[in-house]
Short mmCIF file of C-alpha atoms and ligand atoms in Angstrom, two decimals:
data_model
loop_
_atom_site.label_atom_id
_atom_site.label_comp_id
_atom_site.label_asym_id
_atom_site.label_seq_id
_atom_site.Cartn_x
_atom_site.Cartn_y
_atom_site.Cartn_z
CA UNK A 23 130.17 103.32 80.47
CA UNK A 24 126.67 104.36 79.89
CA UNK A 25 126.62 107.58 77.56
CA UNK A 26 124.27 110.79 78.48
CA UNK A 27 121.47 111.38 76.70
CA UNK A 28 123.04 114.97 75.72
CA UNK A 29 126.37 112.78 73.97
CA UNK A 30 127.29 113.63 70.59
CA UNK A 31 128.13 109.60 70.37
CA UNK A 32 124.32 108.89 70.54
CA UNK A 33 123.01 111.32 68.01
CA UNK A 34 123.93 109.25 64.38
CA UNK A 35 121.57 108.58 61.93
CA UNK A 36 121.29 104.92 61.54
CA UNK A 37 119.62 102.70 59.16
CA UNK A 38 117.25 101.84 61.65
CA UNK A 39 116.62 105.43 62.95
CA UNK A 40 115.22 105.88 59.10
CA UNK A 41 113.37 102.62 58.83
CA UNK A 42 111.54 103.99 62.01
CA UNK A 43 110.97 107.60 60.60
CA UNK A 44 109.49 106.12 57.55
CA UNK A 45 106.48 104.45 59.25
CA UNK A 46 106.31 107.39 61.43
CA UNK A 47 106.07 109.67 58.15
CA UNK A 48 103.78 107.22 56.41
CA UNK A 49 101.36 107.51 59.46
CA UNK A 50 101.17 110.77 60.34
CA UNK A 51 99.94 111.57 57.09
CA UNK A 52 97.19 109.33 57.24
CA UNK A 53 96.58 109.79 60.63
CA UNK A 54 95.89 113.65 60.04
CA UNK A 55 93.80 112.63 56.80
CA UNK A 56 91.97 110.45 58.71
CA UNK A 57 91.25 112.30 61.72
CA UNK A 58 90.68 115.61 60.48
CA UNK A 59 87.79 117.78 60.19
CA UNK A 60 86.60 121.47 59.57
CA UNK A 61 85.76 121.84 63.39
CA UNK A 62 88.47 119.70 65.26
CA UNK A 63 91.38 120.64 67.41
CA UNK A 64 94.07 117.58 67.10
CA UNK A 65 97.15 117.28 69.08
CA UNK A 66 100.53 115.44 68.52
CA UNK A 67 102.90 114.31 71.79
CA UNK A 68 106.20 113.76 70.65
CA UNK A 69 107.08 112.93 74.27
CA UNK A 70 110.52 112.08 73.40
CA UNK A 71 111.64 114.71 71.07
CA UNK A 72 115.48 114.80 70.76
CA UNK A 73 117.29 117.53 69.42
CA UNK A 74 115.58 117.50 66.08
CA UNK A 75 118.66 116.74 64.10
CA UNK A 76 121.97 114.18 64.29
CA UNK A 77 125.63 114.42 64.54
CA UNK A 78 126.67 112.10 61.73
CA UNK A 79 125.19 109.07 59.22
CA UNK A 80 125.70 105.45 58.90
CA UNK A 81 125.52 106.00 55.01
CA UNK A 82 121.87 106.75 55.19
CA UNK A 83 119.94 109.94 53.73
CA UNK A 84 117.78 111.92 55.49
CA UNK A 85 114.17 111.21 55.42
CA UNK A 86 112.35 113.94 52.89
CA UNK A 87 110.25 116.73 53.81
CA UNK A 88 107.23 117.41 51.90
CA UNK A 89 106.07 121.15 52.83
CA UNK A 90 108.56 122.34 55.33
CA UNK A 91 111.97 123.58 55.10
CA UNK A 92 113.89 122.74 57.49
CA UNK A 93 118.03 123.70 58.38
CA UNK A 94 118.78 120.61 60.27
CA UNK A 95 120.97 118.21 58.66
CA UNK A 96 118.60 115.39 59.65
CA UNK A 97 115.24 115.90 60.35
CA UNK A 98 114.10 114.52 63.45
CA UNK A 99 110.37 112.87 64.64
CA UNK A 100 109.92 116.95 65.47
CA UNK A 101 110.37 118.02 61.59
CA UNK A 102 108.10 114.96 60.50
CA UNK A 103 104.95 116.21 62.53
CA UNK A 104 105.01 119.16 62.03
CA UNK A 105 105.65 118.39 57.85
CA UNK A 106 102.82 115.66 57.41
CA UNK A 107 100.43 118.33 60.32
CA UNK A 108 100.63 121.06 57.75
CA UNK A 109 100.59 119.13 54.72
CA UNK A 110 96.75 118.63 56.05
CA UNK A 111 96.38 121.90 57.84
CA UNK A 112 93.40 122.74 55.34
CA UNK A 113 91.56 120.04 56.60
CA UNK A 114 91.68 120.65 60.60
CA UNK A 115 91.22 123.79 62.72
CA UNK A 116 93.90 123.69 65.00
CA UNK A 117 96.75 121.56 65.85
CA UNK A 118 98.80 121.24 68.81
CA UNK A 119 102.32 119.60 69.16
CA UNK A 120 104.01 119.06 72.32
CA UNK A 121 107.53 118.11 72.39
CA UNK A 122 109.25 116.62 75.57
CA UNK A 123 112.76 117.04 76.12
CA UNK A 124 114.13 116.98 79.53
CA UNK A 125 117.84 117.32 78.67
CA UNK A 126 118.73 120.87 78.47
CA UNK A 127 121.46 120.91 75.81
CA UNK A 128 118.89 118.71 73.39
CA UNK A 129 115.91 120.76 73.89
CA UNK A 130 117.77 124.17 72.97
CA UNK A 131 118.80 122.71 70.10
CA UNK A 132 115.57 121.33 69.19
CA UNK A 133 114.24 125.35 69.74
CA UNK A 134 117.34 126.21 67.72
CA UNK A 135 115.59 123.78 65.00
CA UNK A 136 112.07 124.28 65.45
CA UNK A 137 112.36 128.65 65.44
CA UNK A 138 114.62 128.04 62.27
CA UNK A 139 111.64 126.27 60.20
CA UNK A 140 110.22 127.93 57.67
CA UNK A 141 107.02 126.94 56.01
CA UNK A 142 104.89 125.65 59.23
CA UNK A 143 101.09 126.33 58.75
CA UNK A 144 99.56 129.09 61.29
CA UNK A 145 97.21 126.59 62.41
CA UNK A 146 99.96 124.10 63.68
CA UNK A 147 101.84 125.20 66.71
CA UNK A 148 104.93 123.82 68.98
CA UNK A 149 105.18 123.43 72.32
CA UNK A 150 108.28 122.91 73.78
CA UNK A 151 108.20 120.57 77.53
CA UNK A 152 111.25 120.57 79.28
CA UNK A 153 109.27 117.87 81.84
CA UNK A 154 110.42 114.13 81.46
CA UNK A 155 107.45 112.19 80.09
CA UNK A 156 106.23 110.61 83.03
CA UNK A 157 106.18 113.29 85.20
CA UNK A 158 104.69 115.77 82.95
CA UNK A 159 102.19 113.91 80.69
CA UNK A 160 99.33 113.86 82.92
CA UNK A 161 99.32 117.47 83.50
CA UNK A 162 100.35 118.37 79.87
CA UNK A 163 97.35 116.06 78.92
CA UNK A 164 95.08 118.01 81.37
CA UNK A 165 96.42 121.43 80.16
CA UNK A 166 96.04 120.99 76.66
CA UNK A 167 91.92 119.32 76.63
CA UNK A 168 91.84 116.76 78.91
CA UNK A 169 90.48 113.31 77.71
CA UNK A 170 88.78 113.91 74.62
CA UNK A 171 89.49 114.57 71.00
CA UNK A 172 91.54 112.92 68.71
CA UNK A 173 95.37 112.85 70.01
CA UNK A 174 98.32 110.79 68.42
CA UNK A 175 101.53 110.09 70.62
CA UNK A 176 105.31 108.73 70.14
CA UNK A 177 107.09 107.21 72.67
CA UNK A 178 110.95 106.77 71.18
CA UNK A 179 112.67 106.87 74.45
CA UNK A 180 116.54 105.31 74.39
CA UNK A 181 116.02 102.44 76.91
CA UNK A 182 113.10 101.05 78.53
CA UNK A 183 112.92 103.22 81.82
CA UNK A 184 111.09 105.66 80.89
CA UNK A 185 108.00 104.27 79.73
CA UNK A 186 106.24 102.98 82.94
CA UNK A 187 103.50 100.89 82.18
CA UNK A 188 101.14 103.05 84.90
CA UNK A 189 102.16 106.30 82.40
CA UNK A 190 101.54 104.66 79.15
CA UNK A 191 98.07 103.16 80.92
CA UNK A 192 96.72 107.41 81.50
CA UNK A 193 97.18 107.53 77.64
CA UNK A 194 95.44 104.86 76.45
CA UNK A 195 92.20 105.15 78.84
CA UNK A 196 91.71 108.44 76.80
CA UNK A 197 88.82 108.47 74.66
CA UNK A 198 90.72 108.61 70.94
CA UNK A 199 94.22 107.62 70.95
CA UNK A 200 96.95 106.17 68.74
CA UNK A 201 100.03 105.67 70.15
CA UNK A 202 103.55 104.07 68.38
CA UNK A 203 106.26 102.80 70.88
CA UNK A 204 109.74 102.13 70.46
CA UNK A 205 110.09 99.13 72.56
CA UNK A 206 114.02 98.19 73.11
CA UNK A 207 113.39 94.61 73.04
CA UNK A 208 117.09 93.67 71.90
CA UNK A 209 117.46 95.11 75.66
CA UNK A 210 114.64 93.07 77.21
CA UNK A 211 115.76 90.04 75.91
CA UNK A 212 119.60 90.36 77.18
CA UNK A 213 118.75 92.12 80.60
CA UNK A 214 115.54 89.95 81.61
CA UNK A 215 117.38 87.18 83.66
CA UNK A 216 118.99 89.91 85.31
CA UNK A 217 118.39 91.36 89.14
CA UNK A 218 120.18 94.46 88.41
CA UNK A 219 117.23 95.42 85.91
CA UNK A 220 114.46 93.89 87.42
CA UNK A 221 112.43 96.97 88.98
CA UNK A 222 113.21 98.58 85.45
CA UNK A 223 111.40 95.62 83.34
CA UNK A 224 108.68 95.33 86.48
CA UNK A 225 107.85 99.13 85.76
CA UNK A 226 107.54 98.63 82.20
CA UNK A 227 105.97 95.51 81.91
CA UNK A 228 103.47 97.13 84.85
CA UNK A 229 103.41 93.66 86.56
CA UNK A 230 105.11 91.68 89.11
CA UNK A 231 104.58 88.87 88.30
CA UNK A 232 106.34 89.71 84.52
CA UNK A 233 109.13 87.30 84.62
CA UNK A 234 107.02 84.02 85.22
CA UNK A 235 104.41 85.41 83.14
CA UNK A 236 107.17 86.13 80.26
CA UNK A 237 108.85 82.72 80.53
CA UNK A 238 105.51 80.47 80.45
CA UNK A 239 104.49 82.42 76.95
CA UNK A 240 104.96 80.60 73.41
CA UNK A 241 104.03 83.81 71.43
CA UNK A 242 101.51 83.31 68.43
CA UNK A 243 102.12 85.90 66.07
CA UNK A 244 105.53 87.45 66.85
CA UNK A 245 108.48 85.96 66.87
CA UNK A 246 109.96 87.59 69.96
CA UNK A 247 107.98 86.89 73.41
CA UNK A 248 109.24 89.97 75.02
CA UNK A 249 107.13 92.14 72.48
CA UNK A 250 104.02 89.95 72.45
CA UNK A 251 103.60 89.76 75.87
CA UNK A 252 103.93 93.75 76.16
CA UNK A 253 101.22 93.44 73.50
CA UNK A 254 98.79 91.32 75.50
CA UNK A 255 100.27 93.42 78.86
CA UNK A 256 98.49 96.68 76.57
CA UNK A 257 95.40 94.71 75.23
CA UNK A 258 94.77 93.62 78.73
CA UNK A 259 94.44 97.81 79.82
CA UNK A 260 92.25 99.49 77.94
CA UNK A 261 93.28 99.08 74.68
CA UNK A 262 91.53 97.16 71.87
CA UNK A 263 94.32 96.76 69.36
CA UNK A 264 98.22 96.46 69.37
CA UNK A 265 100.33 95.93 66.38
CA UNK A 266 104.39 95.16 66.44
CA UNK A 267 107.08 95.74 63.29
CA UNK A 268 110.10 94.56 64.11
CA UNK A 269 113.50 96.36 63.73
CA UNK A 270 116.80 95.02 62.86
CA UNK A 271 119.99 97.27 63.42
CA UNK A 272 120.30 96.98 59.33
CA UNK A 273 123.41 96.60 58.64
CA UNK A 274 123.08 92.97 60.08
CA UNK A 275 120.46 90.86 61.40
CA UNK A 276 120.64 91.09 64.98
CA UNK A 277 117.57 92.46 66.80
CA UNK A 278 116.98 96.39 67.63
CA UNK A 279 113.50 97.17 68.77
CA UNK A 280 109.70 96.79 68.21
CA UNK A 281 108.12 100.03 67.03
CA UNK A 282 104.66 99.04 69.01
CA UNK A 283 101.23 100.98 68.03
CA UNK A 284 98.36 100.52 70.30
CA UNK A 285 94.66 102.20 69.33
CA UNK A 286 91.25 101.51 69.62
CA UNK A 287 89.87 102.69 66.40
CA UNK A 288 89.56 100.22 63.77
CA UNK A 289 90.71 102.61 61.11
CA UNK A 290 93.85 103.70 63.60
CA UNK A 291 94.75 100.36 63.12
CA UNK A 292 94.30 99.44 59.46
CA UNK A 293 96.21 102.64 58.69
CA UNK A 294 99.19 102.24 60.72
CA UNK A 295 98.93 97.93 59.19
CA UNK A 296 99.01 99.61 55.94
CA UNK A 297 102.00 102.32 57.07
CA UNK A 298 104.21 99.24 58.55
CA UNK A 299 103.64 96.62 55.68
CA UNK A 300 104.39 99.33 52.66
CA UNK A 301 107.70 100.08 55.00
CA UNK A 302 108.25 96.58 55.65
CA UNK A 303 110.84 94.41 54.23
CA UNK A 304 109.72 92.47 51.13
CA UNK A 305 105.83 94.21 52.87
CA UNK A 306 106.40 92.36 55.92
CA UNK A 307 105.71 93.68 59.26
CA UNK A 308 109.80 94.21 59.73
CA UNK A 309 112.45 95.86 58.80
CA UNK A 310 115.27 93.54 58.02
CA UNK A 311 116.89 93.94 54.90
CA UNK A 312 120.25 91.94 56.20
CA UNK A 313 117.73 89.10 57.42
CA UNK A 314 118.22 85.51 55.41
CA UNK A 315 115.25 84.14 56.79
CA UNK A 316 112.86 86.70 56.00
CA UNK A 317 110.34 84.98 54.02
CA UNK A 318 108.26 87.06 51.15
CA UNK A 319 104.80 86.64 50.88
CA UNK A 320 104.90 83.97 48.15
CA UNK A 321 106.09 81.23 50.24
CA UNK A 322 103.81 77.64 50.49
CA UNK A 323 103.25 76.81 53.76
CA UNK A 324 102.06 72.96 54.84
CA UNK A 325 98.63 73.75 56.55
CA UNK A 326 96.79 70.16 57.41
CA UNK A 327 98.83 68.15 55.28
CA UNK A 328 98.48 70.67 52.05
CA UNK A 329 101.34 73.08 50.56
CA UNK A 330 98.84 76.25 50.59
CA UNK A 331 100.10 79.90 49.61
CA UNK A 332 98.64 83.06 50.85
CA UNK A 333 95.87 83.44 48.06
CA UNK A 334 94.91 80.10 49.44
CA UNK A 335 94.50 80.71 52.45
CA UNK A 336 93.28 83.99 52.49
CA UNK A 337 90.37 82.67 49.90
CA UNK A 338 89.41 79.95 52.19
CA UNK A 339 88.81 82.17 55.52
CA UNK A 340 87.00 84.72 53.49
CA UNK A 341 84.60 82.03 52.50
CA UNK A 342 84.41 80.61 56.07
CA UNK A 343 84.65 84.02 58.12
CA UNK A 344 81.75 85.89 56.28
CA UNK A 345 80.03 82.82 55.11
CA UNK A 346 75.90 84.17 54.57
CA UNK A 347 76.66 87.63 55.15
CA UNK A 348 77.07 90.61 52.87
CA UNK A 349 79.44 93.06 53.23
CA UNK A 350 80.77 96.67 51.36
CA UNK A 351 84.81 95.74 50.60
CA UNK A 352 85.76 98.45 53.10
CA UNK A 353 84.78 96.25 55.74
CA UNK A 354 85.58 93.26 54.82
CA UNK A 355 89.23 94.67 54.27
CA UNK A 356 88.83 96.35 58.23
CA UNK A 357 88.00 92.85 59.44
CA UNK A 358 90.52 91.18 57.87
CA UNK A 359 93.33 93.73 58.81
CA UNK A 360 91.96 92.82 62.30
CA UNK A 361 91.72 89.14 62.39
CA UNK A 362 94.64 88.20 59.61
CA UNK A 363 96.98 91.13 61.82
CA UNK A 364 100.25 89.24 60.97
CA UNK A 365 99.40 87.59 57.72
CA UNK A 366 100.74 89.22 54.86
CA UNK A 367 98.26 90.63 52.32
CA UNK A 368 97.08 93.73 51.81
CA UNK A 369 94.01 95.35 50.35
CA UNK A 370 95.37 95.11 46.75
CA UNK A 371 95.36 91.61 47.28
CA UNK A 372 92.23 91.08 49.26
CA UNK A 373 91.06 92.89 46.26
CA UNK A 374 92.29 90.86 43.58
CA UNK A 375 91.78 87.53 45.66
CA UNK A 376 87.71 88.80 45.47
CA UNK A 377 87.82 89.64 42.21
CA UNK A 378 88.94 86.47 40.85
CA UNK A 379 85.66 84.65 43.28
CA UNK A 380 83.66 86.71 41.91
CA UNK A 381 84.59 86.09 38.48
CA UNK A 382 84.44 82.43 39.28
CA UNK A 383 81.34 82.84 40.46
CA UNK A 384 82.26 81.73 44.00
CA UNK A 385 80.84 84.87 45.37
CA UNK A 386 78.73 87.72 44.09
CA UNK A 387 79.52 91.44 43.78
CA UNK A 388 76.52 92.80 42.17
CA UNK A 389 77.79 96.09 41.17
CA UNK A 390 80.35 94.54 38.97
CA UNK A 391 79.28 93.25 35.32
CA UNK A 392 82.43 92.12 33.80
CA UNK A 393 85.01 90.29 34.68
CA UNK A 394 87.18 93.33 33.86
CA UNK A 395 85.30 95.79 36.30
CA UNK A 396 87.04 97.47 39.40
CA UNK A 397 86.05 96.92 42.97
CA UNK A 398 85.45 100.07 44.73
CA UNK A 399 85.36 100.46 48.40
CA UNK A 400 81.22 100.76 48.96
CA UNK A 401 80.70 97.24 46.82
CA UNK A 402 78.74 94.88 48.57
CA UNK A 403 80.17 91.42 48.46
CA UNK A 404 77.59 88.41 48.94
CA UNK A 405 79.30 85.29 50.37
CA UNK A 406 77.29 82.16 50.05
CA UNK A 407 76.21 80.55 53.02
CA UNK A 408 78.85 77.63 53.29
CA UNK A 409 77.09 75.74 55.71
CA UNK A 410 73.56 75.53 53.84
CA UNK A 411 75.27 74.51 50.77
CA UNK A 412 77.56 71.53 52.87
CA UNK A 413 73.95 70.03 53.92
CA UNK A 414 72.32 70.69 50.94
CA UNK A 415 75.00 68.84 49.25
CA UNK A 416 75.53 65.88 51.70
CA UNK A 417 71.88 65.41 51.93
C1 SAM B 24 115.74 108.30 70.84
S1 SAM B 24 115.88 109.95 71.30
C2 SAM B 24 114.55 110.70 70.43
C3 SAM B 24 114.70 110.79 68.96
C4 SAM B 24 113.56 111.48 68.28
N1 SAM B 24 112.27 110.94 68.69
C5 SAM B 24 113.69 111.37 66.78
O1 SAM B 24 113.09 110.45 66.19
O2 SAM B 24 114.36 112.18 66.17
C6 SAM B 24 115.32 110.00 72.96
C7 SAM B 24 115.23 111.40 73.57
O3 SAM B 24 114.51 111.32 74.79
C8 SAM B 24 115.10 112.20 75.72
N2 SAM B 24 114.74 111.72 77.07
C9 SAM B 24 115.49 111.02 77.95
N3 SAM B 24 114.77 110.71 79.06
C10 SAM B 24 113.55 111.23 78.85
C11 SAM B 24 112.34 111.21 79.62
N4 SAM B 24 112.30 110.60 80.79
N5 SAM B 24 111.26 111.82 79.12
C12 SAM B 24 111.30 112.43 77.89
N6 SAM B 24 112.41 112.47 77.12
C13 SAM B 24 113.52 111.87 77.59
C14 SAM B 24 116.57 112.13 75.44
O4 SAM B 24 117.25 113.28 75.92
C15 SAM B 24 116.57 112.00 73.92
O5 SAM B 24 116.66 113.27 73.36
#
């Protein structure tokens, strides 16, 4: 029996409710940092809300709130915008939130919880949308500025009908979005070779042609098709950059969903790497704590007949990937977070890996004169020009 939206039985706090709260609170805060400015108006779409609390726990505590107070037992994505908005409320003019909640008994409790906060900065307000998401965004969208300014939006629906593709499309043609997605792909890989739930995956998926398309693809950086090809479906429409984490249910191994972020800003994207990775497992892109196979970043792998670790690879495609250029560490970090997506380092280690070249002498950071000297973001980092020195040396 399939429960309402409005039953008690689907309101506990599970592990992986947290894990996704966590990247949502880690991002949120950067993404207000980031975006922010003296003169800007910013809005938030929480476009599926909830009730802004839960019934009950699987054994897991709340997530924290840093500058509100709120009475709910535990917080929902509602407390968590509004917390990491006014955390940054100095830095921005004004900013909006809109919450959707269609079912009636939810959204009065999410009122209930949103009046009874205390602490909210007078330059962040609520709006409350009692319109399901895909037959209000367009007009709340409209309403509140149209296309332009800087606009971040969850989608954290409980199955996959009520994200059409065509809906999720209208955000991402605007000019400056970021967008996270809970994608239910434990359902999409037990319902696809079903008829019963084929307009459903169709509507999603935005295509046709989805099932043949699915079943042909041998993903290359995920290990679930189902949430790559919705990633290619996105880069495909608009959007320049999509990014998956994978969620297990926690207290075992077995698949939950792909929170899925989609953006076109380079630094929307390095952000939310950064948010996922330090929420990560063992800094992976996935939560899976119960998961056996989940490899940390240590691990050899056989590339071309060699056992090569991360440094070693990561040292090798610097040198071949910026070979004759120079460029500040900021950027070089941006590109990498681009092209090495689902690899595993981070900036600390791009930034170790770089100091230890340059102390070998295998590149050259001017600014730094001992071997013991930072590396700041604005360094420029010379790369010798790989292919000069091949000929020179074979000549
Ligand atoms: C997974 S819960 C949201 C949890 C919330 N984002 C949080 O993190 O605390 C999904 C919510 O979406 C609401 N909902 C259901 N259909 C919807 C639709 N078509 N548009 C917007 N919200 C919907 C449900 O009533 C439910 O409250």
């Amino acid at each position: 029996m399939t429960l309402s939206d409005d039953d008690d039985k689907k309101w506990t706090y599970h592990k992986h409710t947290r894990a996704k709260h966590d990247v949502l609170k880690y991002y949120s805060d950067v993404w207000t940092r980031i975006v922010s400015d003296d003169n800007r108006n910013l809005r938030l779409f929480d476009c599926f809300a909830g009730r802004g609390d839960y019934v009950r726990s699987d054994g897991v505590e709340p997530i924290d709130l840093d500058e509100i107070e709120s009475a709910a037992e535990y917080p929902g994505s509602p407390q968590i915008l509004l917390d990491q908005a006014t955390k940054h409320s100095h830095l921005f003019n004004q900013l909006n939130c809109y919450f959707f909640e269609p079912k009636q008994v939810n959204r009065e409790q999410l009122r209930d919880n949103i009046d009874d906060l205390t602490g909210v900065a007078n330059n962040v307000s609520s709006h409350i949308v009692g319109d399901e998401f895909a037959e209000g965004i367009s007009d709340v969208l409209r309403r509140s500025g149209g296309p332009n300014g800087f606009a971040f939006f969850f989608l954290d629906p409980f199955g996959l009908k009520q994200i059409p593709f065509n809906k999720v499309s209208e955000i991402t043609s605007i000019s400056q979005f970021d967008c996270l997605i809970n994608l239910m792909t434990n359902e999409l890989v037990r319902w696809q070779d079903s008829d019963k739930h084929n307009d459903t995956i169709e509507s999603l998926y935005g295509t046709s042609v989805w099932r043949r398309e699915l079943q042909s693809l041998t993903p290359k950086d995920l290990s679930t098709a189902e949430a790559e090809y919705y990633c290619n479906r996105l880069e495909n429409h608009n959007t320049d950059y999509t990014l998956a984490y994978m969620t297990t249910e926690g207290d075992n191994s077995r698949l939950k969903y792909h929170l899925v972020f989609t953006t076109n800003s380079d630094k929307g994207l390095t952000a939310m790497r950064d948010s996922m990775m330090r929420c990560g497992t063992n800094y992976t892109l996935a939560y899976a704590p119960e998961d056996p196979d989940f490899t940390p970043q240590e691990q050899a792998t056989l590339v071309g007949g060699n056992m090569l670790t991360e440094e070693d690879r990561v040292k090798s495609y610097l040198l071949t990937r910026f070979a004759g250029q120079e460029i500040s560490f900021d950027e070089l970090v941006t590109q990498c977070y681009i092209d090495r997506r689902y690899e595993d380092s981070l900036r600390q280690h791009y930034r170790q890996y770089l100091k230890e070249m340059d102390n070998g002498s295998v590149v050259n950071i001017p600014n730094r004169e001992a071997e013991n000297d930072p590396l700041p973001e604005d360094y420029l980092i010379q790369f010798p020009n790989v292919e000069e020195e091949e000929s020179a040396n074979s000549a």
